[in-house]
Every structure is written in structure tokens, then in C-alpha cells.
Amino acid sequence: MSLNDMQQIDAGGAQFAFTVAEEAAGARLDRYLAERPELVAAHLSRSRIKGLIEEGRVGLRGAAARDPARKLAAGDTVTLEVPPPEPAEPQAEDIALNVVFEDAHLIVIDKPSGLVVHPASGHETGTLVNALIAHCGESLSGVGGVKKPGIVHRIDKDTTGLLVVAKTDAAHHGLAALFADHGRTLSLTREYLAFVWGVPDRAHGTIETYLGRHNIQREKMAVVPESRGREAITHWEKVADYGVASLIRCQLETGRTHQIRVHLAHIGHPLIGDSTYGAGFKTKVAKLPDAARMAVEKLGRQALHAATLGFEHPVTGEEMMFESELPADLAALMAALEGQGG
């Protein structure tokens, strides 16, 4: 293979070779490689390249160069071996998915209630990751060197709505940076619709706390002192007043575990159907008219839906915005609450 030629990274991997030009003398090895147009086109992130260097897959001056910070000299020949992506550890499973958008780099899913996002203890199979491995097949180019979807954010098992997943290293790197920024300086919108007990006395507000593990019930999150938690910020707006309940729109500025559920319970308006954070509000159900009470009892989950997801495409730069209608169970709850007469 001639210098600066590239072959696609496929099932057999790929080999690259470069000659360091005068203007690149003194550059770090990892930065130099990350800036090669051929490697950018192959969707190799700097973190992936750093890993390949540390694995001894980069050659310099006739020997393996394992130090990503090593400085280069003009005329150096740098070779890079990219191994074929390893098979994903989770198994592919034929699980139906509601695909809202898909291209070569990422996929947007409208997740149903009951579907766990990532395999974990107690949920080793039957997850969104298992489904995506089957759905995407060979279009997964190898996130971090493994043929797996890149999960950059999650929503709870019983929460419904929109989720974006990376299919390539480049998309994974870009989306991870986007979600780490929380939309503060980069383009990211995440809005949820939440049916809650009670009615806030204001039209809108911001909840700003620190969240960490509950002292006793370790499976729960809780508002904790700054020294024990991570900053969590939720902006909310009252959409509808049903008397004993209301509909709230929440926009996330951070993305902590159970953030909306904990925050709304913290201000005295826990999610309808949330047995973890709203257990003390079960008596509210009895105050509802029959139709609304039956809708709540039939729900069997927290009434939370990821309704809006907007972001800048990490590869093309296109501004993307997706909307998801309420699923049938929450639409039925809304109709019953609207019909109760407030």
C-alpha cells in the first residue's frame, strides 16, 4: 500500500502509512494521526487512535511506538494497523424497534415502555443494545473497536420516548461531547412531558440541586449535599392544570440518573405512577373520577415521556429535531384527566 493511500476499514481491518512533512515536525503522535484526512474519513477518533498506539499497532522508525505523546520528526514514516472490529459481546436479538431516523452514523429510536437500554445485572438480554446489534448489523463500524452501538444517554426502562445512538466512532465521539456539554454551549435540546400529582403554584421554574445515591436505599437517587453529589438542573413549565394533577414540560440542562423523577418529587409534585419516588401519593388516586383512576391504575409505570430531542449531527453538522407523540397509555391518561372537569 503506497503512502497516504487508504483502504476502508472492513471485516479485515486496514493498514495506513504516512510520511511526516516539515510543517508537522514536533507534533504529538496521537494528534498527528487524528488530523490525517484519511483517518478522519475512516471515522477514527483521537481516543481510538490513542488506544491503538498503546496496543502497539503504530510503527515509527521501524519499531512499535506506544507513547501517544511521542514527538515526530520531518521525514518519519508512521504506519498504523487497524484491526477488524471485534464481535459485540451482547448477542443480536430480533426485537422490534420504532426507528425515527437512521443514517450511516447514528440512529434515533422512539423507545417503548419496558425496554431496558443497556445490558446489566438482571437484564443481560432483551435490551435496546441487543436489538440495535441485530437491526444495524454490518452498518456498525466499530465503536471503540467493537461492533456495538454507542450509548451516549439513557432513559429509564419504563420511560418512553426519543433516544439517539451512535453507529460509528466519529458519531460516538461527537455525541458524547454534545451530551457532556448538556446543551450549554453546543446544540442540544431534550424535553420531557411529565404527568405529576398536584399543581405547581407558578407557571415555570428551575430546580437546581445535587444528586447522589440514597443513604439507605442504594437503588434510589436523592437530593444530597454538594460534597456527595453531582450538579443537576431541570427547567420546568406548567402545560395543563387538572386540579388534582398537572402536565409539566421539563427541559434538562444536566442528565443525571432519575433526575426528573427525583427533582419533581423534591418540589412536591412526583410523577403519577412512580412507585419509587411517589409512593406517598397513592391516596391521590382515590380522589380521581372513575375514568382517570382507571387510567392511572392501568398505567403501571411513571408517567414520563421523552418528547423532543434536538441536536447538531456530529458528522454532517446538520441541525436535527425530532418530536414523539404521547404513547397510547399516556394519551389515555391525558384524555381521562382532561375529562374529569379539573
CSV table of C-alpha atoms in Angstrom, one decimal, residues 101-283:
chain,number,residue,atom,x,y,z
A,101,PHE,CA,-34.2,8.3,11.8
A,102,GLU,CA,-31.1,6.4,10.6
A,103,ASP,CA,-28.1,7.1,8.5
A,104,ALA,CA,-24.6,5.7,8.3
A,105,HIS,CA,-23.5,7.4,11.5
A,106,LEU,CA,-26.4,7.3,14.0
A,107,ILE,CA,-29.9,6.1,14.7
A,108,VAL,CA,-32.8,7.7,16.6
A,109,ILE,CA,-35.2,5.4,18.4
A,110,ASP,CA,-38.6,6.0,19.9
A,111,LYS,CA,-38.3,3.7,22.9
A,112,PRO,CA,-41.4,1.9,24.3
A,113,SER,CA,-42.0,1.3,28.0
A,114,GLY,CA,-40.4,-1.8,29.4
A,115,LEU,CA,-37.3,-1.8,27.2
A,116,VAL,CA,-34.0,-1.6,29.1
A,117,VAL,CA,-31.4,0.4,27.2
A,118,HIS,CA,-28.2,-1.4,28.1
A,119,PRO,CA,-27.5,-5.0,29.4
A,120,ALA,CA,-26.8,-5.0,33.1
A,121,SER,CA,-27.3,-7.4,36.1
A,122,GLY,CA,-30.8,-8.7,35.9
A,123,HIS,CA,-31.2,-7.5,32.3
A,124,GLU,CA,-28.5,-9.3,30.3
A,125,THR,CA,-30.7,-9.9,27.3
A,126,GLY,CA,-33.8,-8.3,25.7
A,127,THR,CA,-32.3,-4.8,25.8
A,128,LEU,CA,-32.2,-2.0,23.3
A,129,VAL,CA,-28.5,-2.7,22.7
A,130,ASN,CA,-29.3,-6.3,21.8
A,131,ALA,CA,-32.0,-5.1,19.4
A,132,LEU,CA,-29.7,-2.5,17.8
A,133,ILE,CA,-26.9,-5.0,17.1
A,134,ALA,CA,-29.5,-7.1,15.2
A,135,HIS,CA,-31.0,-4.1,13.4
A,136,CYS,CA,-27.8,-2.3,12.4
A,137,GLY,CA,-25.8,-5.4,11.5
A,138,GLU,CA,-22.8,-4.6,9.4
A,139,SER,CA,-23.5,-0.9,9.4
A,140,LEU,CA,-22.0,-0.8,12.9
A,141,SER,CA,-18.4,0.1,12.0
A,142,GLY,CA,-16.9,-0.5,15.4
A,143,VAL,CA,-17.3,2.0,18.3
A,144,GLY,CA,-14.1,1.8,20.3
A,145,GLY,CA,-13.0,-1.1,18.1
A,146,VAL,CA,-16.1,-3.2,18.9
A,147,LYS,CA,-19.1,-3.7,16.7
A,148,LYS,CA,-21.6,-2.3,19.2
A,149,PRO,CA,-23.9,0.8,19.3
A,150,GLY,CA,-22.5,3.8,21.2
A,151,ILE,CA,-24.9,4.7,24.0
A,152,VAL,CA,-24.4,8.3,25.0
A,153,HIS,CA,-27.5,8.8,27.1
A,154,ARG,CA,-30.2,6.6,28.5
A,155,ILE,CA,-33.8,6.8,29.6
A,156,ASP,CA,-35.3,4.6,32.3
A,157,LYS,CA,-36.8,1.2,31.5
A,158,ASP,CA,-40.4,2.4,32.0
A,159,THR,CA,-39.9,5.9,30.5
A,160,THR,CA,-40.9,6.2,26.8
A,161,GLY,CA,-39.5,8.4,24.0
A,162,LEU,CA,-36.6,9.5,22.0
A,163,LEU,CA,-33.0,8.3,22.2
A,164,VAL,CA,-30.0,8.8,19.8
A,165,VAL,CA,-27.4,6.1,19.5
A,166,ALA,CA,-24.0,6.2,17.6
A,167,LYS,CA,-23.1,3.7,15.0
A,168,THR,CA,-19.6,4.8,14.3
A,169,ASP,CA,-16.6,6.0,16.4
A,170,ALA,CA,-16.9,9.5,14.9
A,171,ALA,CA,-20.5,9.9,15.8
A,172,HIS,CA,-19.9,8.4,19.3
A,173,HIS,CA,-17.1,10.9,20.0
A,174,GLY,CA,-19.2,13.8,18.8
A,175,LEU,CA,-22.4,12.8,20.6
A,176,ALA,CA,-20.6,12.1,23.8
A,177,ALA,CA,-19.1,15.6,23.7
A,178,LEU,CA,-22.5,17.0,23.0
A,179,PHE,CA,-24.2,15.3,25.9
A,180,ALA,CA,-21.3,16.1,28.3
A,181,ASP,CA,-21.8,19.8,27.4
A,182,HIS,CA,-25.6,19.4,28.3
A,183,GLY,CA,-26.5,22.0,25.6
A,184,ARG,CA,-24.8,24.8,27.4
A,185,THR,CA,-22.5,25.8,24.6
A,186,LEU,CA,-23.4,23.2,21.9
A,187,SER,CA,-26.7,22.5,20.2
A,188,LEU,CA,-28.7,20.0,22.3
A,189,THR,CA,-32.4,20.0,23.3
A,190,ARG,CA,-34.1,17.4,25.5
A,191,GLU,CA,-37.7,17.9,26.6
A,192,TYR,CA,-39.9,15.6,28.6
A,193,LEU,CA,-43.6,15.6,29.3
A,194,ALA,CA,-44.4,14.6,32.8
A,195,PHE,CA,-47.8,14.0,34.4
A,196,VAL,CA,-47.5,14.8,38.1
A,197,TRP,CA,-49.5,14.9,41.3
A,198,GLY,CA,-50.7,18.4,42.3
A,199,VAL,CA,-50.4,21.7,40.5
A,200,PRO,CA,-47.4,24.0,40.9
A,201,ASP,CA,-48.2,27.5,42.1
A,202,ARG,CA,-46.0,29.0,39.4
A,203,ALA,CA,-46.1,28.9,35.6
A,204,HIS,CA,-42.4,27.8,35.4
A,205,GLY,CA,-39.2,27.4,37.3
A,206,THR,CA,-35.8,25.8,37.6
A,207,ILE,CA,-34.8,23.1,40.0
A,208,GLU,CA,-31.1,23.2,40.9
A,209,THR,CA,-29.7,20.6,43.3
A,210,TYR,CA,-27.0,18.0,43.7
A,211,LEU,CA,-28.0,14.3,43.2
A,212,GLY,CA,-26.3,11.2,44.6
A,213,ARG,CA,-27.2,7.7,45.9
A,214,HIS,CA,-29.8,7.5,48.7
A,215,ASN,CA,-28.2,6.9,52.1
A,216,ILE,CA,-30.1,3.7,52.8
A,217,GLN,CA,-32.0,2.6,49.6
A,218,ARG,CA,-29.0,2.4,47.3
A,219,GLU,CA,-31.1,1.7,44.2
A,220,LYS,CA,-32.6,5.2,44.6
A,221,MET,CA,-31.2,8.6,43.9
A,222,ALA,CA,-31.7,11.6,46.2
A,223,VAL,CA,-31.0,15.3,46.7
A,224,VAL,CA,-27.7,15.4,48.6
A,225,PRO,CA,-25.1,17.9,49.8
A,226,GLU,CA,-22.7,19.2,47.1
A,227,SER,CA,-19.9,17.1,48.6
A,228,ARG,CA,-21.8,13.9,47.9
A,229,GLY,CA,-23.5,14.6,44.6
A,230,ARG,CA,-23.3,15.9,41.1
A,231,GLU,CA,-25.0,19.1,39.9
A,232,ALA,CA,-28.4,18.6,38.5
A,233,ILE,CA,-30.5,21.3,36.8
A,234,THR,CA,-34.1,20.9,35.4
A,235,HIS,CA,-36.1,23.7,33.9
A,236,TRP,CA,-39.9,23.2,34.0
A,237,GLU,CA,-43.1,24.7,32.6
A,238,LYS,CA,-46.7,24.1,33.6
A,239,VAL,CA,-48.6,23.0,30.5
A,240,ALA,CA,-52.0,21.9,31.9
A,241,ASP,CA,-53.9,22.1,35.2
A,242,TYR,CA,-56.1,19.1,36.0
A,243,GLY,CA,-56.9,20.0,39.6
A,244,VAL,CA,-55.5,17.1,41.5
A,245,ALA,CA,-52.8,16.6,38.8
A,246,SER,CA,-51.0,18.6,36.1
A,247,LEU,CA,-48.9,18.2,33.0
A,248,ILE,CA,-45.3,19.6,33.2
A,249,ARG,CA,-42.8,20.1,30.4
A,250,CYS,CA,-39.2,19.6,31.6
A,251,GLN,CA,-36.0,20.6,29.8
A,252,LEU,CA,-32.8,19.0,31.0
A,253,GLU,CA,-29.7,21.1,31.5
A,254,THR,CA,-27.9,18.1,33.0
A,255,GLY,CA,-28.6,14.4,32.6
A,256,ARG,CA,-28.3,12.6,35.9
A,257,THR,CA,-29.8,9.2,36.8
A,258,HIS,CA,-33.6,9.6,37.6
A,259,GLN,CA,-33.1,13.4,37.5
A,260,ILE,CA,-36.6,14.4,36.6
A,261,ARG,CA,-38.2,11.9,38.9
A,262,VAL,CA,-36.2,13.0,41.9
A,263,HIS,CA,-36.5,16.7,41.1
A,264,LEU,CA,-40.3,16.7,40.7
A,265,ALA,CA,-40.7,14.7,43.9
A,266,HIS,CA,-38.3,17.2,45.6
A,267,ILE,CA,-40.7,20.1,44.9
A,268,GLY,CA,-43.7,18.1,46.0
A,269,HIS,CA,-45.0,17.0,42.6
A,270,PRO,CA,-43.9,13.4,42.0
A,271,LEU,CA,-44.7,11.7,38.7
A,272,ILE,CA,-48.0,9.8,38.5
A,273,GLY,CA,-47.3,6.1,38.7
A,274,ASP,CA,-43.8,6.5,40.1
A,275,SER,CA,-43.7,3.8,42.8
A,276,THR,CA,-40.1,4.6,43.7
A,277,TYR,CA,-40.3,8.4,44.3
A,278,GLY,CA,-44.1,9.0,44.6
A,279,ALA,CA,-45.2,6.1,46.8
A,280,GLY,CA,-46.7,8.5,49.4
A,281,PHE,CA,-49.2,9.9,46.8
A,282,LYS,CA,-51.1,6.7,46.3
A,283,THR,CA,-54.1,8.2,48.2
